[in-house]
């Protein structure tokens, strides 16, 4: 277990990809801080699963679009476990709206939860890691849409494009502290954010046809890549994004 004794914060950690990441990091020996804002029951159930693996875990109700909540989240991790080694900026939402119909409120909410949270989470976690003097890992869950346009989902694409440059620029700034910053860009994943697609057989058939591997990813498939990036096998990786998309971004034009 190459993460034995490490402490990881996972934002949006009680559902979807976040929950998969929590369990995978725990399987590798990490102690976990689960950030959430809704459904405390899901957090409690996930805590039980982590404890069953022999690791320590706490859930923290923190709205990571607010800087004050971010500081409280990191403080809670350090108070409970004494240090912080890994941050996974996973929290994210989308509106499925276009440039013509996105409201100011929709725009601000998506950018606050997806991008602002990752920016200030990186800042606050990095300050803690620098204080500790032992380096660390910051992993941003972006999307194929950090590069690949998705019409009628423009606020989401903007937020993920911003995370792309947050990853690259902060990685260069933090390299001298041995803090590695890496992005992971999933394609289509079977999570609640894609429920509408998953419940529509026609849409699912169309989506599966566009993915060279012929199916959506499962959350644990993304989580295993996160665990690798968090571990010693990725000790020379920083300032880039690893896409985990079943070949979606590079599909043949005929598909």
mmCIF file of C-alpha atoms in Angstrom:
data_model
loop_
_atom_site.group_PDB
_atom_site.id
_atom_site.type_symbol
_atom_site.label_atom_id
_atom_site.label_comp_id
_atom_site.label_asym_id
_atom_site.label_seq_id
_atom_site.Cartn_x
_atom_site.Cartn_y
_atom_site.Cartn_z
ATOM 1 C CA UNK A 1 0.000 0.000 0.000
ATOM 2 C CA UNK A 2 2.086 2.893 -1.293
ATOM 3 C CA UNK A 3 -0.081 5.592 0.355
ATOM 4 C CA UNK A 4 0.150 4.168 3.865
ATOM 5 C CA UNK A 5 0.000 6.982 6.397
ATOM 6 C CA UNK A 6 -0.693 9.674 3.799
ATOM 7 C CA UNK A 7 -3.581 12.088 4.381
ATOM 8 C CA UNK A 8 -5.855 13.022 1.469
ATOM 9 C CA UNK A 9 -8.682 15.514 1.071
ATOM 10 C CA UNK A 10 -11.219 14.689 -1.658
ATOM 11 C CA UNK A 11 -13.705 17.435 -2.507
ATOM 12 C CA UNK A 12 -17.162 16.374 -3.574
ATOM 13 C CA UNK A 13 -16.090 13.101 -2.048
ATOM 14 C CA UNK A 14 -19.336 11.384 -1.117
ATOM 15 C CA UNK A 15 -20.681 10.584 -4.582
ATOM 16 C CA UNK A 16 -19.713 9.714 -8.145
ATOM 17 C CA UNK A 17 -16.044 9.929 -9.078
ATOM 18 C CA UNK A 18 -15.266 11.445 -5.680
ATOM 19 C CA UNK A 19 -16.582 8.441 -3.787
ATOM 20 C CA UNK A 20 -14.610 6.135 -6.068
ATOM 21 C CA UNK A 21 -11.453 8.130 -5.363
ATOM 22 C CA UNK A 22 -12.044 8.008 -1.604
ATOM 23 C CA UNK A 23 -12.297 4.222 -1.627
ATOM 24 C CA UNK A 24 -9.336 3.701 -3.954
ATOM 25 C CA UNK A 25 -7.019 5.939 -1.923
ATOM 26 C CA UNK A 26 -8.164 4.180 1.236
ATOM 27 C CA UNK A 27 -7.384 0.801 -0.357
ATOM 28 C CA UNK A 28 -3.838 2.097 -0.879
ATOM 29 C CA UNK A 29 -3.544 2.953 2.824
ATOM 30 C CA UNK A 30 -4.372 6.671 2.911
ATOM 31 C CA UNK A 31 -6.353 8.355 5.655
ATOM 32 C CA UNK A 32 -9.198 10.354 4.150
ATOM 33 C CA UNK A 33 -11.024 13.644 4.612
ATOM 34 C CA UNK A 34 -14.325 13.537 2.711
ATOM 35 C CA UNK A 35 -15.576 16.989 1.762
ATOM 36 C CA UNK A 36 -19.319 17.256 1.087
ATOM 37 C CA UNK A 37 -22.183 19.770 1.103
ATOM 38 C CA UNK A 38 -25.253 17.532 0.682
ATOM 39 C CA UNK A 39 -26.361 14.024 1.652
ATOM 40 C CA UNK A 40 -24.575 13.446 4.954
ATOM 41 C CA UNK A 41 -26.003 9.917 4.990
ATOM 42 C CA UNK A 42 -23.925 9.031 1.929
ATOM 43 C CA UNK A 43 -20.863 10.418 3.696
ATOM 44 C CA UNK A 44 -21.549 8.296 6.762
ATOM 45 C CA UNK A 45 -21.915 5.149 4.658
ATOM 46 C CA UNK A 46 -18.671 5.909 2.850
ATOM 47 C CA UNK A 47 -16.890 6.490 6.156
ATOM 48 C CA UNK A 48 -17.943 2.995 7.251
ATOM 49 C CA UNK A 49 -16.443 1.501 4.090
ATOM 50 C CA UNK A 50 -13.146 3.334 4.618
ATOM 51 C CA UNK A 51 -12.934 2.241 8.242
ATOM 52 C CA UNK A 52 -13.583 -1.346 7.160
ATOM 53 C CA UNK A 53 -10.411 -1.082 5.058
ATOM 54 C CA UNK A 54 -8.453 -0.214 8.199
ATOM 55 C CA UNK A 55 -7.982 3.486 7.508
ATOM 56 C CA UNK A 56 -9.028 6.581 9.398
ATOM 57 C CA UNK A 57 -11.579 8.978 7.930
ATOM 58 C CA UNK A 58 -13.587 12.101 8.723
ATOM 59 C CA UNK A 59 -16.341 13.839 6.812
ATOM 60 C CA UNK A 60 -16.346 17.639 6.714
ATOM 61 C CA UNK A 61 -19.321 19.707 5.573
ATOM 62 C CA UNK A 62 -17.554 22.474 3.623
ATOM 63 C CA UNK A 63 -18.670 24.567 0.651
ATOM 64 C CA UNK A 64 -15.408 24.754 -1.284
ATOM 65 C CA UNK A 65 -16.658 27.672 -3.376
ATOM 66 C CA UNK A 66 -16.021 29.731 -0.207
ATOM 67 C CA UNK A 67 -12.443 30.472 0.839
ATOM 68 C CA UNK A 68 -13.347 30.459 4.540
ATOM 69 C CA UNK A 69 -14.773 26.939 4.223
ATOM 70 C CA UNK A 70 -11.608 25.839 2.425
ATOM 71 C CA UNK A 71 -9.437 27.026 5.280
ATOM 72 C CA UNK A 72 -11.698 25.247 7.766
ATOM 73 C CA UNK A 73 -11.478 22.053 5.675
ATOM 74 C CA UNK A 74 -7.674 22.021 5.632
ATOM 75 C CA UNK A 75 -7.556 22.966 9.311
ATOM 76 C CA UNK A 76 -9.863 20.031 10.111
ATOM 77 C CA UNK A 77 -7.599 17.635 8.206
ATOM 78 C CA UNK A 78 -4.489 18.837 10.032
ATOM 79 C CA UNK A 79 -6.220 18.832 13.419
ATOM 80 C CA UNK A 80 -7.388 15.252 12.922
ATOM 81 C CA UNK A 81 -4.344 13.728 11.241
ATOM 82 C CA UNK A 82 -1.465 16.141 11.856
ATOM 83 C CA UNK A 83 -0.612 16.844 8.219
ATOM 84 C CA UNK A 84 -1.852 16.958 4.625
ATOM 85 C CA UNK A 85 -0.204 15.123 1.726
ATOM 86 C CA UNK A 86 -2.746 14.872 -1.091
ATOM 87 C CA UNK A 87 -5.503 17.149 -2.331
ATOM 88 C CA UNK A 88 -7.967 16.006 -4.966
ATOM 89 C CA UNK A 89 -9.984 18.900 -6.428
ATOM 90 C CA UNK A 90 -12.947 16.873 -7.631
ATOM 91 C CA UNK A 91 -16.078 18.937 -6.837
ATOM 92 C CA UNK A 92 -17.918 19.978 -9.968
ATOM 93 C CA UNK A 93 -21.302 20.800 -11.499
ATOM 94 C CA UNK A 94 -22.680 21.718 -14.918
ATOM 95 C CA UNK A 95 -25.730 23.553 -16.291
ATOM 96 C CA UNK A 96 -25.897 22.230 -19.891
ATOM 97 C CA UNK A 97 -26.540 25.761 -21.145
ATOM 98 C CA UNK A 98 -25.304 27.689 -24.189
ATOM 99 C CA UNK A 99 -23.640 31.087 -24.640
ATOM 100 C CA UNK A 100 -27.093 32.503 -25.511
ATOM 101 C CA UNK A 101 -29.080 31.223 -22.556
ATOM 102 C CA UNK A 102 -26.645 30.961 -19.617
ATOM 103 C CA UNK A 103 -27.687 33.293 -16.821
ATOM 104 C CA UNK A 104 -25.298 35.243 -14.648
ATOM 105 C CA UNK A 105 -26.270 33.104 -11.657
ATOM 106 C CA UNK A 106 -25.597 29.866 -13.565
ATOM 107 C CA UNK A 107 -22.250 31.134 -14.811
ATOM 108 C CA UNK A 108 -21.110 32.270 -11.374
ATOM 109 C CA UNK A 109 -22.196 29.037 -9.680
ATOM 110 C CA UNK A 110 -20.368 26.749 -12.131
ATOM 111 C CA UNK A 111 -17.188 28.814 -12.104
ATOM 112 C CA UNK A 112 -17.266 29.104 -8.302
ATOM 113 C CA UNK A 113 -17.687 25.394 -7.634
ATOM 114 C CA UNK A 114 -15.494 24.075 -10.439
ATOM 115 C CA UNK A 115 -12.701 26.643 -10.840
ATOM 116 C CA UNK A 116 -12.630 29.057 -7.899
ATOM 117 C CA UNK A 117 -12.733 26.107 -5.508
ATOM 118 C CA UNK A 118 -9.789 24.429 -7.230
ATOM 119 C CA UNK A 119 -7.800 27.687 -7.285
ATOM 120 C CA UNK A 120 -8.144 28.469 -3.597
ATOM 121 C CA UNK A 121 -7.976 24.809 -2.594
ATOM 122 C CA UNK A 122 -4.630 24.606 -4.366
ATOM 123 C CA UNK A 123 -3.481 27.810 -2.667
ATOM 124 C CA UNK A 124 -4.489 26.826 0.859
ATOM 125 C CA UNK A 125 -3.331 23.215 0.576
ATOM 126 C CA UNK A 126 -0.006 24.300 -0.926
ATOM 127 C CA UNK A 127 0.619 26.707 1.950
ATOM 128 C CA UNK A 128 0.045 23.848 4.395
ATOM 129 C CA UNK A 129 2.337 21.527 2.431
ATOM 130 C CA UNK A 130 5.074 24.190 2.273
ATOM 131 C CA UNK A 131 4.770 24.672 6.029
ATOM 132 C CA UNK A 132 5.272 20.933 6.509
ATOM 133 C CA UNK A 133 8.308 20.939 4.219
ATOM 134 C CA UNK A 134 7.746 17.492 2.727
ATOM 135 C CA UNK A 135 6.164 18.286 -0.621
ATOM 136 C CA UNK A 136 2.785 16.957 -1.683
ATOM 137 C CA UNK A 137 0.407 16.112 -4.504
ATOM 138 C CA UNK A 138 -2.446 18.201 -5.865
ATOM 139 C CA UNK A 139 -4.668 16.428 -8.378
ATOM 140 C CA UNK A 140 -7.291 18.314 -10.373
ATOM 141 C CA UNK A 141 -10.175 16.347 -11.833
ATOM 142 C CA UNK A 142 -10.756 18.237 -15.055
ATOM 143 C CA UNK A 143 -12.398 16.745 -18.149
ATOM 144 C CA UNK A 144 -11.836 16.077 -21.821
ATOM 145 C CA UNK A 145 -13.623 19.424 -22.075
ATOM 146 C CA UNK A 146 -10.576 21.284 -20.819
ATOM 147 C CA UNK A 147 -9.527 20.961 -24.486
ATOM 148 C CA UNK A 148 -12.568 19.679 -26.359
ATOM 149 C CA UNK A 149 -15.519 22.075 -26.902
ATOM 150 C CA UNK A 150 -18.985 20.911 -25.876
ATOM 151 C CA UNK A 151 -21.696 23.133 -27.351
ATOM 152 C CA UNK A 152 -24.571 23.861 -24.948
ATOM 153 C CA UNK A 153 -22.368 23.302 -21.904
ATOM 154 C CA UNK A 154 -20.167 26.371 -22.133
ATOM 155 C CA UNK A 155 -19.805 27.359 -18.441
ATOM 156 C CA UNK A 156 -18.560 23.844 -17.682
ATOM 157 C CA UNK A 157 -16.070 23.959 -20.565
ATOM 158 C CA UNK A 158 -14.799 27.359 -19.408
ATOM 159 C CA UNK A 159 -14.286 26.058 -15.886
ATOM 160 C CA UNK A 160 -12.386 22.994 -17.068
ATOM 161 C CA UNK A 161 -10.270 25.047 -19.455
ATOM 162 C CA UNK A 162 -9.397 27.249 -16.504
ATOM 163 C CA UNK A 163 -8.410 24.198 -14.481
ATOM 164 C CA UNK A 164 -6.065 23.223 -17.308
ATOM 165 C CA UNK A 165 -4.052 26.412 -16.893
ATOM 166 C CA UNK A 166 -4.381 26.333 -13.102
ATOM 167 C CA UNK A 167 -2.746 22.904 -13.201
ATOM 168 C CA UNK A 168 0.090 23.948 -15.473
ATOM 169 C CA UNK A 169 0.874 27.326 -13.937
ATOM 170 C CA UNK A 170 0.590 26.338 -10.282
ATOM 171 C CA UNK A 171 2.737 23.266 -10.993
ATOM 172 C CA UNK A 172 5.557 25.504 -12.221
ATOM 173 C CA UNK A 173 5.214 27.835 -9.258
ATOM 174 C CA UNK A 174 5.143 25.012 -6.712
ATOM 175 C CA UNK A 175 7.790 22.717 -8.203
ATOM 176 C CA UNK A 176 10.541 24.193 -6.024
ATOM 177 C CA UNK A 177 8.601 22.976 -2.981
ATOM 178 C CA UNK A 178 8.293 19.439 -4.417
ATOM 179 C CA UNK A 179 4.546 19.902 -4.738
ATOM 180 C CA UNK A 180 3.376 18.135 -7.902
ATOM 181 C CA UNK A 181 0.204 19.348 -9.611
ATOM 182 C CA UNK A 182 -1.422 17.085 -12.191
ATOM 183 C CA UNK A 183 -4.755 17.033 -13.971
ATOM 184 C CA UNK A 184 -6.853 13.980 -14.738
ATOM 185 C CA UNK A 185 -9.353 14.431 -17.570
ATOM 186 C CA UNK A 186 -12.167 11.884 -17.601
ATOM 187 C CA UNK A 187 -14.408 11.359 -20.573
ATOM 188 C CA UNK A 188 -17.948 10.078 -20.043
ATOM 189 C CA UNK A 189 -18.312 8.425 -16.634
ATOM 190 C CA UNK A 190 -21.293 6.619 -15.118
ATOM 191 C CA UNK A 191 -22.048 9.117 -12.345
ATOM 192 C CA UNK A 192 -25.051 11.210 -11.230
ATOM 193 C CA UNK A 193 -23.909 14.179 -13.378
ATOM 194 C CA UNK A 194 -24.658 12.002 -16.449
ATOM 195 C CA UNK A 195 -27.923 10.546 -15.156
ATOM 196 C CA UNK A 196 -30.091 12.157 -17.852
ATOM 197 C CA UNK A 197 -27.974 10.578 -20.572
ATOM 198 C CA UNK A 198 -27.800 7.208 -18.836
ATOM 199 C CA UNK A 199 -31.597 7.073 -18.503
ATOM 200 C CA UNK A 200 -32.122 7.705 -22.224
ATOM 201 C CA UNK A 201 -31.418 4.588 -24.289
ATOM 202 C CA UNK A 202 -31.094 6.548 -27.527
ATOM 203 C CA UNK A 203 -28.578 8.996 -26.061
ATOM 204 C CA UNK A 204 -26.601 6.165 -24.475
ATOM 205 C CA UNK A 205 -26.382 4.305 -27.787
ATOM 206 C CA UNK A 206 -25.165 7.472 -29.527
ATOM 207 C CA UNK A 207 -22.592 8.121 -26.813
ATOM 208 C CA UNK A 208 -21.286 4.563 -26.759
ATOM 209 C CA UNK A 209 -20.865 4.723 -30.534
ATOM 210 C CA UNK A 210 -18.607 7.771 -30.250
ATOM 211 C CA UNK A 211 -16.312 6.149 -27.654
ATOM 212 C CA UNK A 212 -13.727 3.818 -29.222
ATOM 213 C CA UNK A 213 -13.919 1.468 -26.219
ATOM 214 C CA UNK A 214 -17.691 1.418 -26.681
ATOM 215 C CA UNK A 215 -18.808 2.316 -23.162
ATOM 216 C CA UNK A 216 -18.764 4.841 -20.346
ATOM 217 C CA UNK A 217 -16.078 4.584 -17.682
ATOM 218 C CA UNK A 218 -16.900 3.485 -14.166
ATOM 219 C CA UNK A 219 -15.842 5.782 -11.290
ATOM 220 C CA UNK A 220 -13.304 3.256 -10.024
ATOM 221 C CA UNK A 221 -11.498 3.366 -13.385
ATOM 222 C CA UNK A 222 -10.839 7.072 -12.881
ATOM 223 C CA UNK A 223 -10.008 6.502 -9.229
ATOM 224 C CA UNK A 224 -7.249 4.012 -10.014
ATOM 225 C CA UNK A 225 -5.495 6.633 -12.123
ATOM 226 C CA UNK A 226 -5.814 9.156 -9.285
ATOM 227 C CA UNK A 227 -4.215 6.651 -6.907
ATOM 228 C CA UNK A 228 -1.320 6.141 -9.309
ATOM 229 C CA UNK A 229 -0.742 9.906 -9.649
ATOM 230 C CA UNK A 230 -0.834 10.220 -5.853
ATOM 231 C CA UNK A 231 1.779 7.477 -5.409
ATOM 232 C CA UNK A 232 5.505 7.123 -5.893
ATOM 233 C CA UNK A 233 5.112 5.766 -9.408
ATOM 234 C CA UNK A 234 4.253 9.288 -10.560
ATOM 235 C CA UNK A 235 7.084 11.070 -8.741
ATOM 236 C CA UNK A 236 8.248 12.841 -11.937
ATOM 237 C CA UNK A 237 4.825 13.864 -13.270
ATOM 238 C CA UNK A 238 3.602 17.435 -12.956
ATOM 239 C CA UNK A 239 2.073 20.290 -15.000
ATOM 240 C CA UNK A 240 0.126 18.052 -17.385
ATOM 241 C CA UNK A 241 -3.220 16.314 -17.774
ATOM 242 C CA UNK A 242 -3.729 12.577 -18.100
ATOM 243 C CA UNK A 243 -6.859 11.882 -20.139
ATOM 244 C CA UNK A 244 -8.892 8.826 -19.155
ATOM 245 C CA UNK A 245 -11.547 8.812 -21.861
ATOM 246 C CA UNK A 246 -11.623 5.460 -23.656
ATOM 247 C CA UNK A 247 -10.135 7.172 -26.709
ATOM 248 C CA UNK A 248 -13.026 9.676 -26.963
ATOM 249 C CA UNK A 249 -10.886 12.701 -27.842
ATOM 250 C CA UNK A 250 -9.148 10.843 -30.654
ATOM 251 C CA UNK A 251 -11.940 8.838 -32.212
ATOM 252 C CA UNK A 252 -11.914 8.233 -35.949
ATOM 253 C CA UNK A 253 -13.878 10.804 -37.983
ATOM 254 C CA UNK A 254 -16.108 8.050 -39.313
ATOM 255 C CA UNK A 255 -17.492 7.153 -35.916
#
